[in-house]
Amino acid sequence: MNISDSEIVASIMKDAYLTQTTDMKEADVIFMNTCSIREHAEQRVRKRLSELRSLKKKKPGLLVGVLGCMAERLKDQLLLEEKVVDIIAGPDSYRDLPKLLDIAGEGQKAINVILSADETYADINPVRTGSNCLSAFISIMRGCENFCAYCVVPYTRGKERSRVPETILNEAKNLFKNGYREITLLGQNVNSYKWKSDNAEMDFPDLMKSIASIDSRLRVRFATSHPKDLSDKLLMTIAELPNICRSIHLPVQSGSTKILKLMNRKYSRESYMERIEAIRKYIPECSISTDIICGFSSETDEDHNDTLSLMEWAKFDYAFMFKYSERPDTLAAKKYKDNVAEEIKSQRLNDIIALQQKLSLESNKSDIGKTFEVLIEGESHKSKDFLSGRNSQNKVIIFPRKNFKAGDYVDVKVLRCTPATLIGEDV
Ligand code: 5AD
Ligand code: SF4
């Protein structure tokens, strides 16, 4: 999401006649796009800001801006705490950046942290900064109103709003025309995408269908789905269209119904399992990944074991795993105590990581002997003689280079694997 937002900012800056540099020393303006999801993310930003102090001493006119969630969360407090910062811009105020730059250029501190009910940057054509020219993100909605008890996002990114479908479709068509072969539709909760006009309505499955229909060579991915909103209609739409990737990211957070209730996730262990069964029924070849938080308020050994047993049952192919980090002003910070000791959080995280490594390896081993269509992304990191790409399930596959090139689709038979990679040969 932040990569996608930075691409929007780059576009707004380009229109304001600023060019990009990859060399920080050369820059007249440095923007840092920030995340507040865990304390650690904020600490890293603070560290980077302190590194900018010496740069600013050497170059007094240098302007430093903090963008995104941390700007929104801390507002002018950040200006007081971090003297190096000149500009603070929340996630909905990027159109205002040229004006904020003018104010800061005159020596004043500049800030805009107003959240909007309708800003989606729909008309902005993102500059694909960090892209491999094959895969791109398209933001289809902004904000979140789910208010999971641990989460800062509803406060930093504001109300949920969906982007006009025509602008999404046009962006996807243009990307395909320019050689892109994979797009990922982004939102905090893509399943609740909804666009209504006077005479028409479009939901997420309809939107995916229209994008997948642009060309069968265009792969479509999406992130993230909330389990409470993952509909059968969506699963049937994926099953129907082979270029919608067989890969669903479905954050579970915990395997304990008690903890899920405290987290305000609005589903139980059983109803999550029912959704996994539905995925397996409609799309048997689908990979499933998840997010897990351990050590949430009042989590006992029994709750932790519920998470481990659910992981075993679901056989997740991949997981992002975190220790609970209490965020100021969230529901959990107001209502509950962060009462699981740090050592216990660490131990539980280790258990979860070890189990996931085992599950990922088992999942990869079960692919040996199978053939997958791979979209080639480029050279393998480890060897010039190998190319690397992904299958529809989003697994990385490497195979001998021969005469193939990035952007080609090739059928690869899996011969071996590591926990993170499949190794094969074209067939
Ligand atoms: N502490 C730890 N992890 C968190 N996440 C969100 N908020 C927190 C928090 N306070 C995790 C969730 C979410 C992912 C993006 O980050 O697992 O799905
Ligand atoms: Fe945060 Fe929950 Fe919204 Fe995801 S769905 S962004 S975890 S509040």
PDB file of C-alpha atoms and ligand atoms in Angstrom, residues 37 143-154 188-189 224 226 228 251 253 263-265 293, ligand 2:
ATOM      1  CA  ILE A  37       1.164  -0.612  12.158  1.00  0.00           C
ATOM      2  CA  GLY A 143      -9.409   3.486   4.354  1.00  0.00           C
ATOM      3  CA  CYS A 144     -10.903   0.906   6.674  1.00  0.00           C
ATOM      4  CA  GLU A 145     -13.831   0.886   9.076  1.00  0.00           C
ATOM      5  CA  ASN A 146     -13.421  -2.552  10.584  1.00  0.00           C
ATOM      6  CA  PHE A 147     -11.781  -1.305  13.772  1.00  0.00           C
ATOM      7  CA  CYS A 148      -9.963  -4.491  14.693  1.00  0.00           C
ATOM      8  CA  ALA A 149      -9.076  -3.787  18.316  1.00  0.00           C
ATOM      9  CA  TYR A 150      -5.278  -3.873  17.809  1.00  0.00           C
ATOM     10  CA  CYS A 151      -5.163  -1.848  14.591  1.00  0.00           C
ATOM     11  CA  VAL A 152      -4.244   1.766  13.987  1.00  0.00           C
ATOM     12  CA  VAL A 153      -5.280   1.840  10.304  1.00  0.00           C
ATOM     13  CA  PRO A 154      -8.901   3.060  10.720  1.00  0.00           C
ATOM     14  CA  GLN A 188      -7.334  -2.857   3.238  1.00  0.00           C
ATOM     15  CA  ASN A 189     -10.387  -5.007   2.618  1.00  0.00           C
ATOM     16  CA  THR A 224      -6.139  -8.113   1.328  1.00  0.00           C
ATOM     17  CA  HIS A 226     -11.124  -9.999   5.386  1.00  0.00           C
ATOM     18  CA  LYS A 228     -15.873 -12.114   7.174  1.00  0.00           C
ATOM     19  CA  PRO A 251      -5.360 -13.026   7.554  1.00  0.00           C
ATOM     20  CA  GLN A 253      -4.670 -13.292  13.246  1.00  0.00           C
ATOM     21  CA  MET A 263      -9.721  -8.522  18.573  1.00  0.00           C
ATOM     22  CA  ASN A 264     -13.149  -7.556  17.163  1.00  0.00           C
ATOM     23  CA  ARG A 265     -12.496  -9.660  14.062  1.00  0.00           C
ATOM     24  CA  ILE A 293      -0.445 -11.997  15.666  1.00  0.00           C
TER      25      ILE A 293
HETATM   26 FE1  SF4 B   2      -6.635  -3.051  10.460  1.00  0.00          FE
HETATM   27 FE2  SF4 B   2      -8.653  -4.811  10.707  1.00  0.00          FE
HETATM   28 FE3  SF4 B   2      -8.830  -2.788   8.915  1.00  0.00          FE
HETATM   29 FE4  SF4 B   2      -7.097  -4.814   8.465  1.00  0.00          FE
HETATM   30  S1  SF4 B   2      -9.356  -4.987   8.572  1.00  0.00           S
HETATM   31  S2  SF4 B   2      -6.691  -2.591   8.245  1.00  0.00           S
HETATM   32  S3  SF4 B   2      -6.440  -5.310  10.546  1.00  0.00           S
HETATM   33  S4  SF4 B   2      -8.773  -2.589  11.158  1.00  0.00           S
END
